[in-house]
Amino acid sequence: MSEQNKQFNLQLLGLTLTGIIGYPIEHTLSPQLHNAAFQALNLNWLYLPFSVKPEAVKEAVFGFKALNFAGFNVTLPHKQAVAELVDALSPEAELAGAVNTVKINEGKLVGYNTDIGGFLASLKEIGLQPAGKTALLIGAGGAGLAVAVALAQAQIKKVVILNRTVKKAENLRRKLSNLAIEALCLADFKEAVDLREEIELVVNATSVGMAANPGLPVPVELITEKQLVYDLIYTPVETELIKLAKSKGCRTLNGLSMLVHQGALAFQIWTEKPAPIETMKKAVGLNASN
Ligand code: ATR
């Protein structure tokens, strides 16, 4: 082997590796987000996307360990499966029963859930304090669960939950009650409209509004000017719900905000350095106008 080849391999071996597993994974913005952040801090780190089918999650997770990755992110549909595979869980990951970030330290896998802290950080950034407020949470899947745990941590006064499948909303209500948070499941949007003056925060944690599932997740009359409307979707960045909220004069947050803040927390966990938030925002196109 030539000296040049050897130098090239040594250079590659010097990289610290991270990445993300999901299925599908093609549309993730996390590689852009993290690679821009590594570059900004002059770190010789690399973040790669991996398409991993549910039946291969275990092999993938232990593969990261064998290949000396520093850590990795986990997205749909693997967040719950990975929570069962790691050696230890952070208190948030334990509460949610879901992991979106894993740090590998001397062969030990520690699972975190930075969706929870990321959601709270995005509210904090715009000065919204959930304590003492009533929130409407639409959706009771994995994203809805992370939001519910986050709101409970921030001592929300009351969470009103609506989900197409009522049984899942009921499970979430029970989870919140166990965390000593007042929670209410509604059967339809008519009841939510009756509560609209009390609702100060509306969170869409359903997939309604995504490019593949277009539409409004709530009736038009539910949204009032006083509410902060947070749509966790970022494809498209401006959903029907966000357009409606802006037209009514509401403050809004989109899914890029959550993406950046959960990513910043993961970055800090892996590198033990403060995340370059502005670089990360720019890398995914988050700016004041959206
Ligand atoms: P995630 O982990 O992102 O929350 P998920 O677990 O598949 O993904 O949940 C998707 C959410 O969108 C669920 O709340 C789902 O409602 P169901 O629990 O009834 O499945 C909701 N959702 C998806 N398509 C919907 C639709 N057309 N109308 C209403 N809700 C919908």
Short mmCIF file of C-alpha atoms and ligand atoms in Angstrom, two decimals:
data_model
loop_
_atom_site.label_atom_id
_atom_site.label_comp_id
_atom_site.label_asym_id
_atom_site.label_seq_id
_atom_site.Cartn_x
_atom_site.Cartn_y
_atom_site.Cartn_z
CA MET A 1 0.00 0.00 0.00
CA SER A 2 1.26 3.43 -0.87
CA GLU A 3 2.05 5.93 1.89
CA GLN A 4 -0.69 8.14 0.43
CA ASN A 5 -3.30 5.37 0.84
CA LYS A 6 -2.19 4.71 4.39
CA GLN A 7 -2.47 8.41 5.27
CA PHE A 8 -5.96 8.50 3.75
CA ASN A 9 -7.11 5.51 5.82
CA LEU A 10 -5.63 7.00 8.98
CA GLN A 11 -7.50 10.19 8.28
CA LEU A 12 -10.78 8.28 7.90
CA LEU A 13 -10.07 6.19 11.01
CA GLY A 14 -9.64 9.44 12.92
CA LEU A 15 -13.26 10.41 12.24
CA THR A 16 -15.71 10.17 15.09
CA LEU A 17 -18.92 8.64 13.74
CA THR A 18 -22.55 9.34 14.55
CA GLY A 19 -25.75 8.82 12.58
CA ILE A 20 -29.45 8.15 12.55
CA ILE A 21 -31.58 5.04 12.03
CA GLY A 22 -35.15 5.17 10.75
CA TYR A 23 -37.46 3.62 8.18
CA PRO A 24 -38.03 5.45 5.90
CA ILE A 25 -35.05 7.80 6.37
CA GLU A 26 -34.71 9.57 3.01
CA HIS A 27 -36.34 12.81 4.16
CA THR A 28 -34.40 13.38 7.36
CA LEU A 29 -32.68 16.77 7.80
CA SER A 30 -30.56 15.58 10.72
CA PRO A 31 -27.39 14.88 8.67
CA GLN A 32 -27.43 18.49 7.41
CA LEU A 33 -28.09 19.77 10.90
CA HIS A 34 -25.30 17.85 12.64
CA ASN A 35 -22.64 17.92 9.95
CA ALA A 36 -22.98 21.72 9.76
CA ALA A 37 -22.59 21.89 13.54
CA PHE A 38 -19.50 19.64 13.55
CA GLN A 39 -17.95 21.77 10.84
CA ALA A 40 -18.72 25.00 12.70
CA LEU A 41 -16.84 23.71 15.75
CA ASN A 42 -14.02 22.24 13.66
CA LEU A 43 -14.74 18.76 14.93
CA ASN A 44 -13.55 15.78 12.91
CA TRP A 45 -16.97 14.14 13.28
CA LEU A 46 -19.40 12.73 10.70
CA TYR A 47 -23.16 12.03 10.86
CA LEU A 48 -24.69 9.48 8.45
CA PRO A 49 -28.27 8.37 7.71
CA PHE A 50 -29.06 4.63 7.81
CA SER A 51 -32.21 3.01 6.49
CA VAL A 52 -32.92 0.21 8.96
CA LYS A 53 -36.00 -2.03 8.80
CA PRO A 54 -37.74 -2.89 12.08
CA GLU A 55 -36.50 -6.49 11.98
CA ALA A 56 -32.87 -5.29 11.85
CA VAL A 57 -32.93 -2.71 14.69
CA LYS A 58 -31.12 -4.89 17.20
CA GLU A 59 -28.27 -5.71 14.81
CA ALA A 60 -27.97 -2.04 13.83
CA VAL A 61 -27.76 -0.86 17.45
CA PHE A 62 -25.09 -3.40 18.36
CA GLY A 63 -23.36 -2.68 15.06
CA PHE A 64 -22.90 0.96 16.11
CA LYS A 65 -21.31 -0.28 19.32
CA ALA A 66 -18.96 -2.68 17.49
CA LEU A 67 -17.95 0.05 15.04
CA ASN A 68 -17.09 2.50 17.85
CA PHE A 69 -19.71 5.12 17.02
CA ALA A 70 -19.91 7.95 19.58
CA GLY A 71 -23.69 7.75 19.46
CA PHE A 72 -26.70 7.91 17.16
CA ASN A 73 -30.21 9.26 16.74
CA VAL A 74 -33.32 7.15 16.42
CA THR A 75 -36.41 8.09 14.49
CA LEU A 76 -39.68 6.46 13.44
CA PRO A 77 -40.54 3.65 13.88
CA HIS A 78 -37.69 2.60 16.21
CA LYS A 79 -37.89 4.91 19.23
CA GLN A 80 -39.66 2.41 21.49
CA ALA A 81 -37.67 -0.62 20.33
CA VAL A 82 -34.36 1.12 21.08
CA ALA A 83 -35.56 1.99 24.60
CA GLU A 84 -35.61 -1.78 25.23
CA LEU A 85 -32.10 -2.36 23.84
CA VAL A 86 -29.93 0.16 25.69
CA ASP A 87 -28.03 -0.43 28.96
CA ALA A 88 -29.51 2.60 30.76
CA LEU A 89 -32.17 5.27 30.22
CA SER A 90 -32.26 8.94 31.17
CA PRO A 91 -35.25 9.85 33.39
CA GLU A 92 -37.04 11.46 30.39
CA ALA A 93 -36.50 8.46 28.14
CA GLU A 94 -37.79 6.23 30.92
CA LEU A 95 -40.90 8.38 31.37
CA ALA A 96 -41.67 8.44 27.65
CA GLY A 97 -40.65 4.80 27.05
CA ALA A 98 -38.94 6.10 23.91
CA VAL A 99 -35.37 6.98 22.90
CA ASN A 100 -34.30 9.37 20.13
CA THR A 101 -30.62 9.75 21.12
CA VAL A 102 -28.07 7.16 22.23
CA LYS A 103 -24.61 7.89 23.58
CA ILE A 104 -22.04 5.10 23.49
CA ASN A 105 -19.52 5.40 26.26
CA GLU A 106 -16.89 2.70 26.72
CA GLY A 107 -19.23 0.17 25.13
CA LYS A 108 -22.23 1.18 27.25
CA LEU A 109 -25.38 2.42 25.50
CA VAL A 110 -27.28 5.18 27.27
CA GLY A 111 -30.68 6.21 25.86
CA TYR A 112 -32.01 9.77 26.04
CA ASN A 113 -35.15 11.49 24.81
CA THR A 114 -34.21 14.96 23.61
CA ASP A 115 -37.61 15.47 21.93
CA ILE A 116 -38.90 16.39 25.38
CA GLY A 117 -36.21 18.95 26.22
CA GLY A 118 -36.19 20.15 22.61
CA PHE A 119 -39.90 20.92 22.69
CA LEU A 120 -39.48 22.86 25.94
CA ALA A 121 -36.40 24.71 24.67
CA SER A 122 -38.31 25.91 21.60
CA LEU A 123 -41.10 27.28 23.80
CA LYS A 124 -38.56 28.93 26.10
CA GLU A 125 -36.83 30.56 23.15
CA ILE A 126 -39.98 32.48 22.27
CA GLY A 127 -40.76 33.23 25.91
CA LEU A 128 -43.72 30.90 26.39
CA GLN A 129 -43.99 29.51 29.89
CA PRO A 130 -46.39 26.52 29.99
CA ALA A 131 -46.87 26.59 33.79
CA GLY A 132 -50.45 27.43 34.72
CA LYS A 133 -51.75 27.26 31.13
CA THR A 134 -54.18 24.98 29.30
CA ALA A 135 -52.91 23.20 26.18
CA LEU A 136 -54.75 21.35 23.45
CA LEU A 137 -52.75 18.35 22.24
CA ILE A 138 -53.91 16.79 18.98
CA GLY A 139 -52.41 13.35 18.39
CA ALA A 140 -51.47 10.59 20.78
CA GLY A 141 -48.69 8.69 18.96
CA GLY A 142 -45.00 8.85 19.83
CA ALA A 143 -44.71 12.58 19.18
CA GLY A 144 -47.84 13.28 21.24
CA LEU A 145 -46.38 11.28 24.11
CA ALA A 146 -43.12 13.29 24.12
CA VAL A 147 -45.10 16.55 24.11
CA ALA A 148 -47.33 15.35 26.95
CA VAL A 149 -44.30 14.42 29.10
CA ALA A 150 -42.68 17.79 28.29
CA LEU A 151 -45.80 19.72 29.26
CA ALA A 152 -46.03 17.74 32.49
CA GLN A 153 -42.39 18.58 33.31
CA ALA A 154 -43.13 22.25 32.68
CA GLN A 155 -46.07 22.09 35.07
CA ILE A 156 -48.81 22.83 32.62
CA LYS A 157 -52.15 23.36 34.38
CA LYS A 158 -54.29 21.25 32.09
CA VAL A 159 -53.91 19.20 28.88
CA VAL A 160 -56.90 18.65 26.63
CA ILE A 161 -56.26 15.66 24.34
CA LEU A 162 -57.89 14.80 21.05
CA ASN A 163 -56.96 11.85 18.89
CA ARG A 164 -58.68 9.99 16.07
CA THR A 165 -58.27 6.75 18.02
CA VAL A 166 -59.81 7.57 21.40
CA LYS A 167 -58.17 4.63 23.18
CA LYS A 168 -54.70 6.12 22.55
CA ALA A 169 -55.85 9.51 23.84
CA GLU A 170 -57.15 7.76 26.94
CA ASN A 171 -53.75 6.09 27.52
CA LEU A 172 -52.07 9.48 27.32
CA ARG A 173 -54.59 10.98 29.74
CA ARG A 174 -53.82 8.22 32.23
CA LYS A 175 -50.08 8.83 31.84
CA LEU A 176 -50.56 12.54 32.58
CA SER A 177 -52.80 11.82 35.55
CA ASN A 178 -50.05 9.58 36.94
CA LEU A 179 -47.73 12.59 36.64
CA ALA A 180 -50.28 14.62 38.66
CA ILE A 181 -51.37 16.71 35.66
CA GLU A 182 -55.03 17.45 35.00
CA ALA A 183 -55.89 15.91 31.63
CA LEU A 184 -59.08 15.57 29.69
CA CYS A 185 -59.92 13.46 26.63
CA LEU A 186 -62.41 14.87 24.19
CA ALA A 187 -64.51 12.81 21.83
CA ASP A 188 -64.81 15.46 19.13
CA PHE A 189 -63.71 18.93 18.05
CA LYS A 190 -67.03 20.54 19.01
CA GLU A 191 -66.08 20.16 22.67
CA ALA A 192 -62.64 21.64 21.94
CA VAL A 193 -64.20 24.67 20.25
CA ASP A 194 -66.25 25.24 23.43
CA LEU A 195 -62.94 25.44 25.36
CA ARG A 196 -61.08 27.65 22.88
CA GLU A 197 -60.97 30.75 25.10
CA GLU A 198 -59.21 28.75 27.81
CA ILE A 199 -56.70 27.12 25.42
CA GLU A 200 -53.45 29.12 25.13
CA LEU A 201 -51.27 26.53 23.42
CA VAL A 202 -52.31 24.27 20.51
CA VAL A 203 -49.92 21.47 19.51
CA ASN A 204 -50.38 19.35 16.40
CA ALA A 205 -48.69 16.00 16.96
CA THR A 206 -50.59 14.17 14.22
CA SER A 207 -49.35 13.63 10.68
CA VAL A 208 -52.29 15.63 9.30
CA GLY A 209 -50.76 18.49 7.32
CA MET A 210 -47.75 16.57 6.02
CA ALA A 211 -47.25 16.57 2.27
CA ALA A 212 -48.51 12.96 2.13
CA ASN A 213 -51.45 13.62 4.49
CA PRO A 214 -52.60 17.16 3.66
CA GLY A 215 -55.35 19.09 5.43
CA LEU A 216 -56.16 20.85 8.67
CA PRO A 217 -55.99 18.83 11.90
CA VAL A 218 -58.51 21.18 13.64
CA PRO A 219 -61.63 23.10 12.62
CA VAL A 220 -60.96 26.71 11.58
CA GLU A 221 -63.05 28.19 14.40
CA LEU A 222 -60.97 26.51 17.11
CA ILE A 223 -57.98 28.77 16.49
CA THR A 224 -58.06 32.18 18.18
CA GLU A 225 -55.58 35.03 18.15
CA LYS A 226 -54.46 34.49 21.75
CA GLN A 227 -53.13 30.99 21.14
CA LEU A 228 -49.60 29.91 20.34
CA VAL A 229 -49.92 27.31 17.58
CA TYR A 230 -47.14 24.73 17.38
CA ASP A 231 -47.12 22.26 14.48
CA LEU A 232 -44.49 19.54 14.88
CA ILE A 233 -44.50 18.90 11.12
CA TYR A 234 -41.63 20.29 9.03
CA THR A 235 -42.49 18.84 5.61
CA PRO A 236 -43.88 21.27 4.52
CA VAL A 237 -42.51 23.95 6.84
CA GLU A 238 -45.70 25.97 6.47
CA THR A 239 -48.65 23.60 6.96
CA GLU A 240 -52.31 24.48 6.49
CA LEU A 241 -52.53 24.86 10.27
CA ILE A 242 -49.61 27.30 10.42
CA LYS A 243 -51.10 29.31 7.54
CA LEU A 244 -54.44 29.47 9.31
CA ALA A 245 -52.84 30.49 12.62
CA LYS A 246 -50.80 33.23 10.95
CA SER A 247 -53.92 34.53 9.19
CA LYS A 248 -55.61 34.82 12.58
CA GLY A 249 -52.65 36.69 14.07
CA CYS A 250 -51.38 33.86 16.32
CA ARG A 251 -47.78 33.29 17.25
CA THR A 252 -46.57 30.08 15.60
CA LEU A 253 -43.79 27.50 15.81
CA ASN A 254 -43.08 24.85 13.18
CA GLY A 255 -41.40 21.48 13.27
CA LEU A 256 -37.99 22.90 12.31
CA SER A 257 -37.83 24.55 15.71
CA MET A 258 -38.33 21.20 17.47
CA LEU A 259 -35.87 19.55 15.06
CA VAL A 260 -33.14 22.07 15.82
CA HIS A 261 -33.58 22.04 19.59
CA GLN A 262 -33.76 18.25 19.97
CA GLY A 263 -30.69 18.08 17.70
CA ALA A 264 -28.83 20.68 19.76
CA LEU A 265 -29.40 18.63 22.91
CA ALA A 266 -28.21 15.44 21.19
CA PHE A 267 -25.11 17.30 19.94
CA GLN A 268 -24.34 18.40 23.50
CA ILE A 269 -24.78 14.90 24.85
CA TRP A 270 -22.34 13.42 22.32
CA THR A 271 -19.70 16.14 22.13
CA GLU A 272 -20.06 17.64 25.63
CA LYS A 273 -19.83 21.07 23.96
CA PRO A 274 -22.49 23.78 23.58
CA ALA A 275 -24.32 23.38 20.26
CA PRO A 276 -23.96 26.11 17.61
CA ILE A 277 -27.71 26.78 17.47
CA GLU A 278 -27.59 29.53 14.85
CA THR A 279 -25.54 27.34 12.49
CA MET A 280 -28.01 24.50 13.00
CA LYS A 281 -30.98 26.77 12.27
CA LYS A 282 -29.37 28.02 9.10
CA ALA A 283 -28.51 24.49 7.97
CA VAL A 284 -32.20 23.48 7.92
CA GLY A 285 -33.59 26.82 6.73
CA LEU A 286 -35.16 27.97 10.01
CA ASN A 287 -35.40 31.74 10.09
CA ALA A 288 -37.51 34.52 11.56
CA SER A 289 -39.93 34.50 8.61
CA ASN A 290 -40.99 30.90 9.18
P1 ATR B 1 -45.75 9.84 15.73
O1 ATR B 1 -44.79 8.99 16.49
O2 ATR B 1 -45.11 10.84 14.82
O3 ATR B 1 -46.75 10.47 16.64
P2 ATR B 1 -47.69 7.86 15.00
O4 ATR B 1 -47.46 7.11 16.26
O5 ATR B 1 -47.92 7.09 13.74
O6 ATR B 1 -46.49 8.85 14.70
O7 ATR B 1 -48.91 8.85 15.23
C1 ATR B 1 -49.47 9.63 14.23
C2 ATR B 1 -50.61 10.46 14.81
O8 ATR B 1 -51.32 11.08 13.74
C3 ATR B 1 -51.63 9.64 15.57
O9 ATR B 1 -52.13 10.44 16.62
C4 ATR B 1 -52.68 9.38 14.50
O10 ATR B 1 -53.96 9.09 14.99
P3 ATR B 1 -54.37 7.57 15.39
O11 ATR B 1 -53.80 7.35 16.75
O12 ATR B 1 -55.82 7.57 15.38
O13 ATR B 1 -53.73 6.69 14.35
C5 ATR B 1 -52.68 10.71 13.81
N1 ATR B 1 -53.25 10.67 12.45
C6 ATR B 1 -52.65 10.16 11.35
N2 ATR B 1 -53.46 10.32 10.27
C7 ATR B 1 -54.60 10.93 10.71
C8 ATR B 1 -55.81 11.37 10.08
N3 ATR B 1 -56.01 11.24 8.77
N4 ATR B 1 -56.75 11.96 10.86
C9 ATR B 1 -56.54 12.14 12.18
N5 ATR B 1 -55.42 11.74 12.83
C10 ATR B 1 -54.45 11.15 12.12
#
